[in-house]
Tab-separated table of C-alpha atoms and ligand atoms in Angstrom:
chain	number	residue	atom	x	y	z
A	173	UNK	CA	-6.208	10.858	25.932
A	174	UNK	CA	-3.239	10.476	22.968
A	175	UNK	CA	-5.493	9.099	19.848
A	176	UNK	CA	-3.794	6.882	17.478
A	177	UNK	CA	-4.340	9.730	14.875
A	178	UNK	CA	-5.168	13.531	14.555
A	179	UNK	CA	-5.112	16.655	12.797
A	180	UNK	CA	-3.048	19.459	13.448
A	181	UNK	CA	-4.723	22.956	12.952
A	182	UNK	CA	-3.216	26.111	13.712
A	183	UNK	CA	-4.142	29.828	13.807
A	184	UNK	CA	-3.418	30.195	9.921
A	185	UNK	CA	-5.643	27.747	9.109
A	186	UNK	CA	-8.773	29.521	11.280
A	187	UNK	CA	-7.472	32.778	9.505
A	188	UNK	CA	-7.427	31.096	6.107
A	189	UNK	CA	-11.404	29.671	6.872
A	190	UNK	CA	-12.503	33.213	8.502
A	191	UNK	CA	-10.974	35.123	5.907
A	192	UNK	CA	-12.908	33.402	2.960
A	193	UNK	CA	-16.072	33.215	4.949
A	194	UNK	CA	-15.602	37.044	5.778
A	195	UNK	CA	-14.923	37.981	1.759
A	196	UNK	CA	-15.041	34.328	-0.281
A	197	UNK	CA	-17.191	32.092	-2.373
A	198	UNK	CA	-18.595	29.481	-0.268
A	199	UNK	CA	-19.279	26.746	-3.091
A	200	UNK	CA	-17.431	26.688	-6.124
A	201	UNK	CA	-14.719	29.773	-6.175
A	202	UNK	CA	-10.885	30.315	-6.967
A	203	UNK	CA	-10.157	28.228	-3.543
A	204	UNK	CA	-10.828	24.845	-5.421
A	205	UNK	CA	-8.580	25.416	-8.781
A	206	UNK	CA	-6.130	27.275	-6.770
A	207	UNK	CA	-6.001	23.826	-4.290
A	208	UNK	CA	-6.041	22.147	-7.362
A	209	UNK	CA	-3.015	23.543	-9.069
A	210	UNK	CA	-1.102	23.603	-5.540
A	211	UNK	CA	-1.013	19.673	-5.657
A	212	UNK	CA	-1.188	18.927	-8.965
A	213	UNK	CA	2.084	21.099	-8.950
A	214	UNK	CA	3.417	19.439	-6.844
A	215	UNK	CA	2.700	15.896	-7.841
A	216	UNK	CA	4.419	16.922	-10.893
A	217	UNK	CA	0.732	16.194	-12.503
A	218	UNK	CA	-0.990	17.937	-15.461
A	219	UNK	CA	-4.133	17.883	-13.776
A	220	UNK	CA	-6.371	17.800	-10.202
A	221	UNK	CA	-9.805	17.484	-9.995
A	222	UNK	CA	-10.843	18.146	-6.129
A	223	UNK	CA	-14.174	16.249	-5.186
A	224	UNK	CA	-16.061	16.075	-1.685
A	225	UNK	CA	-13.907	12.794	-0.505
A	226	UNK	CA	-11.965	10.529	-1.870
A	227	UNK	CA	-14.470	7.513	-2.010
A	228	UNK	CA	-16.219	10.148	-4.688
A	229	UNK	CA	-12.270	10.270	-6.051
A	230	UNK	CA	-12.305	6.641	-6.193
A	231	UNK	CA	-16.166	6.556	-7.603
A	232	UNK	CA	-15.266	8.638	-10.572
A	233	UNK	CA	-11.649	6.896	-11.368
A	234	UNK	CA	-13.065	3.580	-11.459
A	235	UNK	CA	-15.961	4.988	-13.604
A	236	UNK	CA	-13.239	6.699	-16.479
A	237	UNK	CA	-11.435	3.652	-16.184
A	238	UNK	CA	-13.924	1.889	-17.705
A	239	UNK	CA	-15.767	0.101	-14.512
A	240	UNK	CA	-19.132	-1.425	-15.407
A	241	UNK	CA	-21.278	-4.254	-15.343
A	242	UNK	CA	-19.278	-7.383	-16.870
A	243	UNK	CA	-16.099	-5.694	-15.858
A	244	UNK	CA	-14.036	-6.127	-12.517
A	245	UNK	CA	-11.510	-3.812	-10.816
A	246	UNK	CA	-8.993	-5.719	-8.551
A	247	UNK	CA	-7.779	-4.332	-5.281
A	248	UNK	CA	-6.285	-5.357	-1.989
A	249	UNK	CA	-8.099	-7.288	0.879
A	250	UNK	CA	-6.452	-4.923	3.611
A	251	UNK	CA	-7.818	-1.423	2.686
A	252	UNK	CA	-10.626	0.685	3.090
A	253	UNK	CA	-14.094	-0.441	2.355
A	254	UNK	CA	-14.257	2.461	-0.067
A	255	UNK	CA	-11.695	0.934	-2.189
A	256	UNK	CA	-13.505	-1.815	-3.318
A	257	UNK	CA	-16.920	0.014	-3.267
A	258	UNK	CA	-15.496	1.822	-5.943
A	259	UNK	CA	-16.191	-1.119	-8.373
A	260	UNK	CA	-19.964	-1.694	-6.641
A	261	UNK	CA	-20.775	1.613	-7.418
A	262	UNK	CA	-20.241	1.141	-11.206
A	263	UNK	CA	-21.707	-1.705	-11.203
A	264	UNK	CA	-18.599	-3.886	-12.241
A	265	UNK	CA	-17.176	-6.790	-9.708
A	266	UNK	CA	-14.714	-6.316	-7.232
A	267	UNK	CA	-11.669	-8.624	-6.917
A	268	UNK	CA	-8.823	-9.142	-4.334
A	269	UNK	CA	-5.315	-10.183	-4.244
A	270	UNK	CA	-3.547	-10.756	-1.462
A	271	UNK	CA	-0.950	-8.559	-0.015
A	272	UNK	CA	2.952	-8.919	0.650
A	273	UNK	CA	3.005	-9.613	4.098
A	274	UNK	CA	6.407	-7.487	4.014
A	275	UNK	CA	5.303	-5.005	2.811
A	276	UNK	CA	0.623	-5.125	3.805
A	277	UNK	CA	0.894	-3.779	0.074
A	278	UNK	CA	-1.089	-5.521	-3.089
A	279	UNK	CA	1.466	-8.519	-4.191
A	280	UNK	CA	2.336	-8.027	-8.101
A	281	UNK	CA	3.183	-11.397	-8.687
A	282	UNK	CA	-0.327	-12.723	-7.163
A	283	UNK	CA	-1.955	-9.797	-9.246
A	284	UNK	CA	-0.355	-11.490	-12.598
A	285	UNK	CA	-1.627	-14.745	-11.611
A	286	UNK	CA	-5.459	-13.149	-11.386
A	287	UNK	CA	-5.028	-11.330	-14.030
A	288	UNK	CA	-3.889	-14.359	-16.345
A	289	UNK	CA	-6.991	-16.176	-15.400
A	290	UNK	CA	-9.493	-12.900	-15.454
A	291	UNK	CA	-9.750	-11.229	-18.718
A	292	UNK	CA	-12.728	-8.817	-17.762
A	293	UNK	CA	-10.525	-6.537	-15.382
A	294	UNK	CA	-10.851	-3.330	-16.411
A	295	UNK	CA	-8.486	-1.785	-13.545
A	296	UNK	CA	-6.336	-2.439	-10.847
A	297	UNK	CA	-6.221	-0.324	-7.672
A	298	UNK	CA	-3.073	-0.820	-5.204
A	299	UNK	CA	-3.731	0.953	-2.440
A	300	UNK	CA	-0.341	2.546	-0.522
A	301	UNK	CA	-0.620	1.029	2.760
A	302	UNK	CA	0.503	3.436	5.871
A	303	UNK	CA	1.659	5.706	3.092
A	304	UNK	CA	4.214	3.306	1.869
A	305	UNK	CA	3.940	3.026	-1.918
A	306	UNK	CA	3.081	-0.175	-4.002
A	307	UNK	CA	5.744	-1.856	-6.106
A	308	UNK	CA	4.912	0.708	-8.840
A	309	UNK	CA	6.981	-0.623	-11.492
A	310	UNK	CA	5.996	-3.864	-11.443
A	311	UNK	CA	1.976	-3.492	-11.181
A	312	UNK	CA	2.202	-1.034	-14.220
A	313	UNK	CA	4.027	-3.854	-16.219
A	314	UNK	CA	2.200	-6.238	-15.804
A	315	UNK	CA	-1.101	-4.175	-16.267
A	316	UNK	CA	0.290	-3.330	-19.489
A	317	UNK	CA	0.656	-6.572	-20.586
A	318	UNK	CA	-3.117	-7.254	-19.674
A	319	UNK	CA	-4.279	-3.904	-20.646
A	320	UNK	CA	-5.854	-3.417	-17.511
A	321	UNK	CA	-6.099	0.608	-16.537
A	322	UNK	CA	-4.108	1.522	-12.834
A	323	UNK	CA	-5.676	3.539	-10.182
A	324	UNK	CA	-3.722	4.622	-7.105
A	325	UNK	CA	-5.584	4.731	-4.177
A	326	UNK	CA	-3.179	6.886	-2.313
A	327	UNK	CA	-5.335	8.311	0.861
A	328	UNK	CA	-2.651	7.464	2.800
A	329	UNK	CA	0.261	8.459	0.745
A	330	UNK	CA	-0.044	12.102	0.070
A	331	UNK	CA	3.787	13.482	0.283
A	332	UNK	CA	5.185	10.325	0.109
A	333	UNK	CA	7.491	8.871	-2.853
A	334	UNK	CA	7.939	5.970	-5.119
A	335	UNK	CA	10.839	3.347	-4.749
A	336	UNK	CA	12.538	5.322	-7.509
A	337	UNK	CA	12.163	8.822	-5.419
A	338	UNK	CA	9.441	10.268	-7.700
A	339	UNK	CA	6.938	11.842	-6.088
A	340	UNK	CA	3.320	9.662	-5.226
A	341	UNK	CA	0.567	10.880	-7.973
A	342	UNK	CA	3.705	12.075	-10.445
A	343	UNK	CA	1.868	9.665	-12.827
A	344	UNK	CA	5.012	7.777	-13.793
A	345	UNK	CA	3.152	4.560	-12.946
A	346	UNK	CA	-0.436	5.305	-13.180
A	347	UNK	CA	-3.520	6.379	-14.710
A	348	UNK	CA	-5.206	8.286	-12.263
A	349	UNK	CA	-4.303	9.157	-8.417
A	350	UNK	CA	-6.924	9.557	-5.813
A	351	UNK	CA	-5.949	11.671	-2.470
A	352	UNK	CA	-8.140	11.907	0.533
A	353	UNK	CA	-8.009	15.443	2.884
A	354	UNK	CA	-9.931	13.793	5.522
A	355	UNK	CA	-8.562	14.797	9.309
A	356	UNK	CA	-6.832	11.435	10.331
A	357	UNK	CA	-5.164	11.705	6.841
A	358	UNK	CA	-1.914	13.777	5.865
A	359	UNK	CA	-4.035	16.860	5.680
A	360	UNK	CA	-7.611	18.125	6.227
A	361	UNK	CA	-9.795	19.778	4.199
A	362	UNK	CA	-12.852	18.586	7.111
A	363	UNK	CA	-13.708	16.098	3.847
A	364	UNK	CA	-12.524	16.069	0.611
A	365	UNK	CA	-10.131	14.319	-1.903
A	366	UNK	CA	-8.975	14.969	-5.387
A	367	UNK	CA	-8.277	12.927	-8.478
A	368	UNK	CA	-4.422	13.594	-10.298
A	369	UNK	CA	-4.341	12.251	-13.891
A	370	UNK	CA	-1.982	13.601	-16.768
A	371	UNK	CA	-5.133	12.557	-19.357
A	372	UNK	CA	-7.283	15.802	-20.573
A	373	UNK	CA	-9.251	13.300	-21.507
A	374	UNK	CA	-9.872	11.852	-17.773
A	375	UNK	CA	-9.687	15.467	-16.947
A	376	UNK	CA	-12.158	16.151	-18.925
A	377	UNK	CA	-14.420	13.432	-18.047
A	378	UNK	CA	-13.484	13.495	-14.301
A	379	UNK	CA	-14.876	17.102	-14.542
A	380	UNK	CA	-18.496	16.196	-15.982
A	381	UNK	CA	-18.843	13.419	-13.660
A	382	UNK	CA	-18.242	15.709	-10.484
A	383	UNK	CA	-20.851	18.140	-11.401
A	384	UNK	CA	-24.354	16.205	-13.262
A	385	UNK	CA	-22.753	14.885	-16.048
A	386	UNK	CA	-22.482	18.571	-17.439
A	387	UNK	CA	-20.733	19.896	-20.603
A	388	UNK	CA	-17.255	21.753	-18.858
A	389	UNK	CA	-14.616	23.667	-20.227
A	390	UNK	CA	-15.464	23.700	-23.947
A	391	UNK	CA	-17.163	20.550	-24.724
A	392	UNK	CA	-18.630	21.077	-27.729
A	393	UNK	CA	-22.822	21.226	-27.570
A	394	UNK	CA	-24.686	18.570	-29.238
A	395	UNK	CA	-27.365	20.426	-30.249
A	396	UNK	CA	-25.978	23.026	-31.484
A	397	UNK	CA	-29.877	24.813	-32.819
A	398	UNK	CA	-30.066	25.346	-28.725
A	399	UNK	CA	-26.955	26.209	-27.941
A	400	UNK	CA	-26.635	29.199	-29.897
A	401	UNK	CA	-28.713	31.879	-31.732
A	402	UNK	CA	-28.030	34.325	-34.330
A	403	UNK	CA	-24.232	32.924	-34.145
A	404	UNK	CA	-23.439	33.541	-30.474
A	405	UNK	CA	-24.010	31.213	-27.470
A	406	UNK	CA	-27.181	31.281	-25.283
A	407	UNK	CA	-26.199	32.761	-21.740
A	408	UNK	CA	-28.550	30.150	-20.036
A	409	UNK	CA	-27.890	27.090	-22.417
A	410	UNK	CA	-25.919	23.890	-20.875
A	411	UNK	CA	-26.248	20.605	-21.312
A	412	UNK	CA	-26.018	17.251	-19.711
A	413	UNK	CA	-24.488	14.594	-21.627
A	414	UNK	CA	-23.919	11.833	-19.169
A	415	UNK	CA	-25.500	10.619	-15.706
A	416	UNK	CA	-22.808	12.499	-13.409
A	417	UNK	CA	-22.894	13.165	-9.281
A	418	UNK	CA	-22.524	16.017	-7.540
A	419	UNK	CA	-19.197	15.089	-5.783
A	420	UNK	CA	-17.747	19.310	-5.271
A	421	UNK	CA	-15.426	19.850	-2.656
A	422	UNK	CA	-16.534	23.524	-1.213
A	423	UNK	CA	-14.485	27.091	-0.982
A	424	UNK	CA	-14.376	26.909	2.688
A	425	UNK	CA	-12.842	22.845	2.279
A	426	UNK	CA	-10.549	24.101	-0.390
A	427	UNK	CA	-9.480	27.256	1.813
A	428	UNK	CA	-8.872	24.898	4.795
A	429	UNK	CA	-7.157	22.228	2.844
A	430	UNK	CA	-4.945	24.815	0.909
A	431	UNK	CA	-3.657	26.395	3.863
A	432	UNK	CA	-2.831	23.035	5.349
A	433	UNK	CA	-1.288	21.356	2.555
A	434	UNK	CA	1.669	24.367	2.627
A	435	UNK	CA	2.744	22.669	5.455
A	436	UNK	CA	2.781	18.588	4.174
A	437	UNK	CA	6.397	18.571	3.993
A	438	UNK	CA	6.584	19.938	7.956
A	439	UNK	CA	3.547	17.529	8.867
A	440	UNK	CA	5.648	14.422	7.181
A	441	UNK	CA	9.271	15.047	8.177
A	442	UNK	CA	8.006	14.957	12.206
A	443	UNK	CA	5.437	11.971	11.008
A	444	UNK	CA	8.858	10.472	9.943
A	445	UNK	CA	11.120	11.242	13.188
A	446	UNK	CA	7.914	9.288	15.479
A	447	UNK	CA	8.157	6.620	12.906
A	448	UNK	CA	12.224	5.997	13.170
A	449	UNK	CA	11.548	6.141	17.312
A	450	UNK	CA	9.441	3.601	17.059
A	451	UNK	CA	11.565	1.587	15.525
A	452	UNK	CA	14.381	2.186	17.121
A	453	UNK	CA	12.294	1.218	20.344
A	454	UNK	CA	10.719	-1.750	19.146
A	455	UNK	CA	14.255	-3.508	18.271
A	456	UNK	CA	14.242	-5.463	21.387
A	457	UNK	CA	10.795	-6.636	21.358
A	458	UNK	CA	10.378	-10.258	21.714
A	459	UNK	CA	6.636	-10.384	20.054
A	460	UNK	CA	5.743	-6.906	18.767
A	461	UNK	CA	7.545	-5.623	15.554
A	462	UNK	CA	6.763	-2.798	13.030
A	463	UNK	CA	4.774	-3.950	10.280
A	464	UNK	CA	6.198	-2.241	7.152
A	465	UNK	CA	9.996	-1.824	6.658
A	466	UNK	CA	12.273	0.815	8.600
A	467	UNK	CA	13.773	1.501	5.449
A	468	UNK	CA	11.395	2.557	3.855
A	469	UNK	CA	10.305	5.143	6.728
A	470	UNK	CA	12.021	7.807	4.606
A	471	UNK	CA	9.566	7.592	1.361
A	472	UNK	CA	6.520	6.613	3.477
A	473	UNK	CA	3.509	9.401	3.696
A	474	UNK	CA	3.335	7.649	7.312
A	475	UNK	CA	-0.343	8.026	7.661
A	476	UNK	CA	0.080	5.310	10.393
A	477	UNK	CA	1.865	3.591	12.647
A	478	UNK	CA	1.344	-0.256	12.354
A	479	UNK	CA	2.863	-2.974	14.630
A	480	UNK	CA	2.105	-6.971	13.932
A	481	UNK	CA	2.091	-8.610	17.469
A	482	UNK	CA	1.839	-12.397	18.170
A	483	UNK	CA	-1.152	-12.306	20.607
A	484	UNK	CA	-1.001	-16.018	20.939
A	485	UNK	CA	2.570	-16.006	22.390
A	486	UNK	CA	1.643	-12.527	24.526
A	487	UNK	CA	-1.247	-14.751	26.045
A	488	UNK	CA	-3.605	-11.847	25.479
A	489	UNK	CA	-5.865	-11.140	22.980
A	490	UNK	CA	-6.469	-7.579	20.891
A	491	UNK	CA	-9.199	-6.435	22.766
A	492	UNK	CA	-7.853	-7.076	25.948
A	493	UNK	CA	-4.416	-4.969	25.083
A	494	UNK	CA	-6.592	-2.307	23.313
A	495	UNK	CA	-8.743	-1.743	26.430
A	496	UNK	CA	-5.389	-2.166	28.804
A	497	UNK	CA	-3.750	0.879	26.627
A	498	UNK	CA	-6.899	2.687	26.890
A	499	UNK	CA	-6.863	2.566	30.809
A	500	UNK	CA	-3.652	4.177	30.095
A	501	UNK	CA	-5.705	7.222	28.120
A	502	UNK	CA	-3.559	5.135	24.599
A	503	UNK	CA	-5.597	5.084	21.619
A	504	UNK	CA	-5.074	2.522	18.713
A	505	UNK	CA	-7.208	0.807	16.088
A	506	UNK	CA	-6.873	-1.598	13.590
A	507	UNK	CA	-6.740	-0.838	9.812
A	508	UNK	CA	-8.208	-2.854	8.754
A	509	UNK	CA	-10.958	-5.701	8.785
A	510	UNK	CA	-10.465	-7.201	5.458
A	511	UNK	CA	-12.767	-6.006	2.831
A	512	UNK	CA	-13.674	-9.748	2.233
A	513	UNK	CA	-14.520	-10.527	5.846
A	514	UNK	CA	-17.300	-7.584	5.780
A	515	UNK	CA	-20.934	-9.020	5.749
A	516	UNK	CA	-21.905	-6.782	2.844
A	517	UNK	CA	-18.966	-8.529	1.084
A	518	UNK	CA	-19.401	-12.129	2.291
A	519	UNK	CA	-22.689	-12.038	0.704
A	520	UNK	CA	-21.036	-11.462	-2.776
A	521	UNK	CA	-19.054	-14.710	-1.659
A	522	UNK	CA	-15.775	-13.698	-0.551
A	523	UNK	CA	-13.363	-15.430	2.147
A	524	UNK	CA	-10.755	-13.769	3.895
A	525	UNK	CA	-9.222	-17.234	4.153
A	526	UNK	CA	-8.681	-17.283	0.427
A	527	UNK	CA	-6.186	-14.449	1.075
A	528	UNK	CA	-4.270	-16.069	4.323
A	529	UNK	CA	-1.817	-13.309	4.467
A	530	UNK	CA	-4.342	-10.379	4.770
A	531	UNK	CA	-5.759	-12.914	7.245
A	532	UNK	CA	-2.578	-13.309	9.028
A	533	UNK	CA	-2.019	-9.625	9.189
A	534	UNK	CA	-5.317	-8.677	10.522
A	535	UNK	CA	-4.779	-11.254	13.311
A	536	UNK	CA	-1.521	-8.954	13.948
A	537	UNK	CA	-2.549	-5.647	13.403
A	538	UNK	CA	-2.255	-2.691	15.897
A	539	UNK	CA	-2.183	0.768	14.991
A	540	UNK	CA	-0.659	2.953	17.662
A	541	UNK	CA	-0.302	6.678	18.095
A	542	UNK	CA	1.391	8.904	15.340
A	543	UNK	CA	0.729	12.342	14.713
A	544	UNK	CA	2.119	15.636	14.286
A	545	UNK	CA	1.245	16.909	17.899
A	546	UNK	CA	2.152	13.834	19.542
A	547	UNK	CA	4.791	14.653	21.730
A	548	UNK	CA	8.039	13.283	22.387
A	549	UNK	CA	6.705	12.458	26.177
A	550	UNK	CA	3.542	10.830	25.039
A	551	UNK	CA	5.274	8.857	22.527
A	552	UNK	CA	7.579	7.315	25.020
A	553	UNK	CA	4.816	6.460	27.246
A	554	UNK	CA	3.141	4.489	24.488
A	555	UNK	CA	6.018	3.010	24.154
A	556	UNK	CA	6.698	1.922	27.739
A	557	UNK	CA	2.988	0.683	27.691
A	558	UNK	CA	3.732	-1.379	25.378
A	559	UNK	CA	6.524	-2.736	26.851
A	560	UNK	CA	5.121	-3.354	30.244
A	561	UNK	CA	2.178	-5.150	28.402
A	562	UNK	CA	3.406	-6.679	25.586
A	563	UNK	CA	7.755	-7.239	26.411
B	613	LIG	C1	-9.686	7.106	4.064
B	613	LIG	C2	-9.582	6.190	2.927
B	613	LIG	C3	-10.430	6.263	1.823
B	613	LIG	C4	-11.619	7.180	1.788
B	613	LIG	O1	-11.285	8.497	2.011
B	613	LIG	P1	-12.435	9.567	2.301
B	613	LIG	O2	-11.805	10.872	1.920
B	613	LIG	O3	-12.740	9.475	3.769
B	613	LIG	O4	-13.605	9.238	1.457
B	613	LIG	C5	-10.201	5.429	0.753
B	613	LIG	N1	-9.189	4.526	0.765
B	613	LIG	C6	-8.361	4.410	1.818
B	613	LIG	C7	-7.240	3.429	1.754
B	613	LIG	C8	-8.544	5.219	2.939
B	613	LIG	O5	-7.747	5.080	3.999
């Protein structure tokens, strides 16, 4: 069976896992901060707080960016239920704005019109679609002029890059940027994520809110009669000044997703050589075309391959091509079910039809195959599937 997605482990990354269970930490030890400074370093970030996934990521952001009751955080129809979630959990509203059907990606101009008519948004959260960043620029304008806080939800962009070639969580355009390790993404940790921000402030924060709400670092104690006696600190003494989670990311995750993360750039450059075939094969298709850009294959973080086909004209609908590929051991999915068609969601009072080109896309949608381990065999029989079924 070829899956439409899957991780790629190899014998350093069982050596990486046996060696810390043999001699490490299991919970919190040196593997988290030393993940942590790996990708914040490489980012180009100040700092990386590493958390069990990145819907805690998301949790937390959403929370330091001010998400509450009588607030809203706006993000994109065609994402992730854990996107949105993020504002539920806080307790603030969600929002949507439709995407750029050029580009699946949040559309800034429909985010200025919200925004003009909403004045209790506390954050925005464009979410990089297939790894292909947001119009950066342009969403942190305009949330400047509104005040509005921005959160990157970049699970799918790790190793990718901005229009302007900086690097995705460099914090050019952002507030705070939220990666997921889990296996179908870039890299795996088995679960995990981690929150980039160049705020010690956030940091700070983020850091409490991982671990009870307790003081970190050297917050300074409240009461201070406690904390200390006879002028030095009491060994035991700690104290929680906020209602926090306990959102860690383990040793063993952080050994895994360490080892893997040296080889991102080797993951993404064959992600990126799949992509371009692709593309290059689906030039002559009559009714199936890539759904994001081929020019933009080269900054993508590629975490998928999505192709927009017109199952009217094919005469077919999804299911039936989904279960034909299958009989051919091909995998795909779709990513995603709006957010707004969910049930959970449609009780709040949300359409997808008030967003008709999230709707239009999700009529479209087909992920197919990409991988690092997908071969160059398998590939071309997904894409001679495809051409027998769809033309
Ligand atoms: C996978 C994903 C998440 C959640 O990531 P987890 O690490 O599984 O919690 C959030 N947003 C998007 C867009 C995702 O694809």
């Amino acid at each position: 069976m070829i899956p439409y997605g899957r991780h790629h482990i190899d014998e350093s990354d069982i050596q990486a896992v046996a060696d810390l269970l043999r001699d490490g930490f299991l919970t919190q030890g040196p593997m988290v901060g030393a993940f942590e400074n790996a990708v914040a370093a490489y980012t180009g970030s100040k700092y990386a707080v590493a958390v069990s996934s990145a819907t805690s990521g998301l949790h937390l952001a959403a929370a330091v960016a001010g998400a509450g009751p009588a607030r809203a955080l706006v993000t994109s129809p065609i994402t992730f239920v854990a996107s949105a979630n993020a504002a539920l959990y806080n307790g603030a509203a969600p929002l949507f704005v439709d995407i750029d059907p050029e580009t699946v990606n949040l559309d800034p101009a429909k985010l200025e019109k919200l925004l003009a008519a909403n004045s209790n948004v506390t954050a925005v959260m464009p979410v990089h679609y297939g790894g292909l960043a947001c119009d950066m620029a342009a969403i942190r304008d305009i949330a400047n002029r509104y005040g509005v806080s921005v959160i990157e939800d970049a699970a799918h962009a790790l190793g990718g890059h901005y229009a302007d070639g900086g690097v995705i969580g460099n914090g050019a355009f952002s507030d705070m940027t939220v990666f997921s390790f889990h296996p179908v993404k870039a890299i795996a940790a088995g679960e995990g994520g981690m929150i980039i921000t160049n705020s010690e402030e956030s940091y700070r924060r983020l850091l409490r809110l991982r671990s009870h709400g307790i003081n970190k670092l050297d917050d300074p104690f409240i009461h201070t009669e406690d904390a200390f006696a006879d002028g030095e600190a009491n060994p035991w003494y700690y104290e929680m000044v906020e209602l926090g989670y306990n959102y860690r990311i383990t040793d063993i995750q952080s050994a895994l997703g360490l080892s893997q993360f040296g080889k991102l750039d080797q993951f993404i450059s064959r992600r990126r050589q799949l992509a371009k075939r692709y593309d290059a094969a689906f030039s002559d298709f009559a009714n199936l075309r890539p759904a994001q850009p081929g020019e933009s294959r080269d900054r993508s973080g590629l975490h998928i391959y999505v192709v927009r086909i017109d199952f009217k004209k094919i005469g077919m609908g999804r299911g039936e091509l989904m279960r034909a590929l299958k009989a051919r051991n091909i995998g795909s999915q779709v990513h995603y079910i709006p957010v707004t068609s969910q049930p959970y969601y449609r009780n709040l009072g949300f359409r997808t039809a008030d967003y008709p080109n999230a709707a239009d896309f999700y009529d479209q949608a087909l992920s197919i195959p990409l991988y690092v381990d997908l071969s160059d065999d398998e590939q071309t029989m997904v894409i001679e599937a495809l051409r027998e079924l769809v033309g």
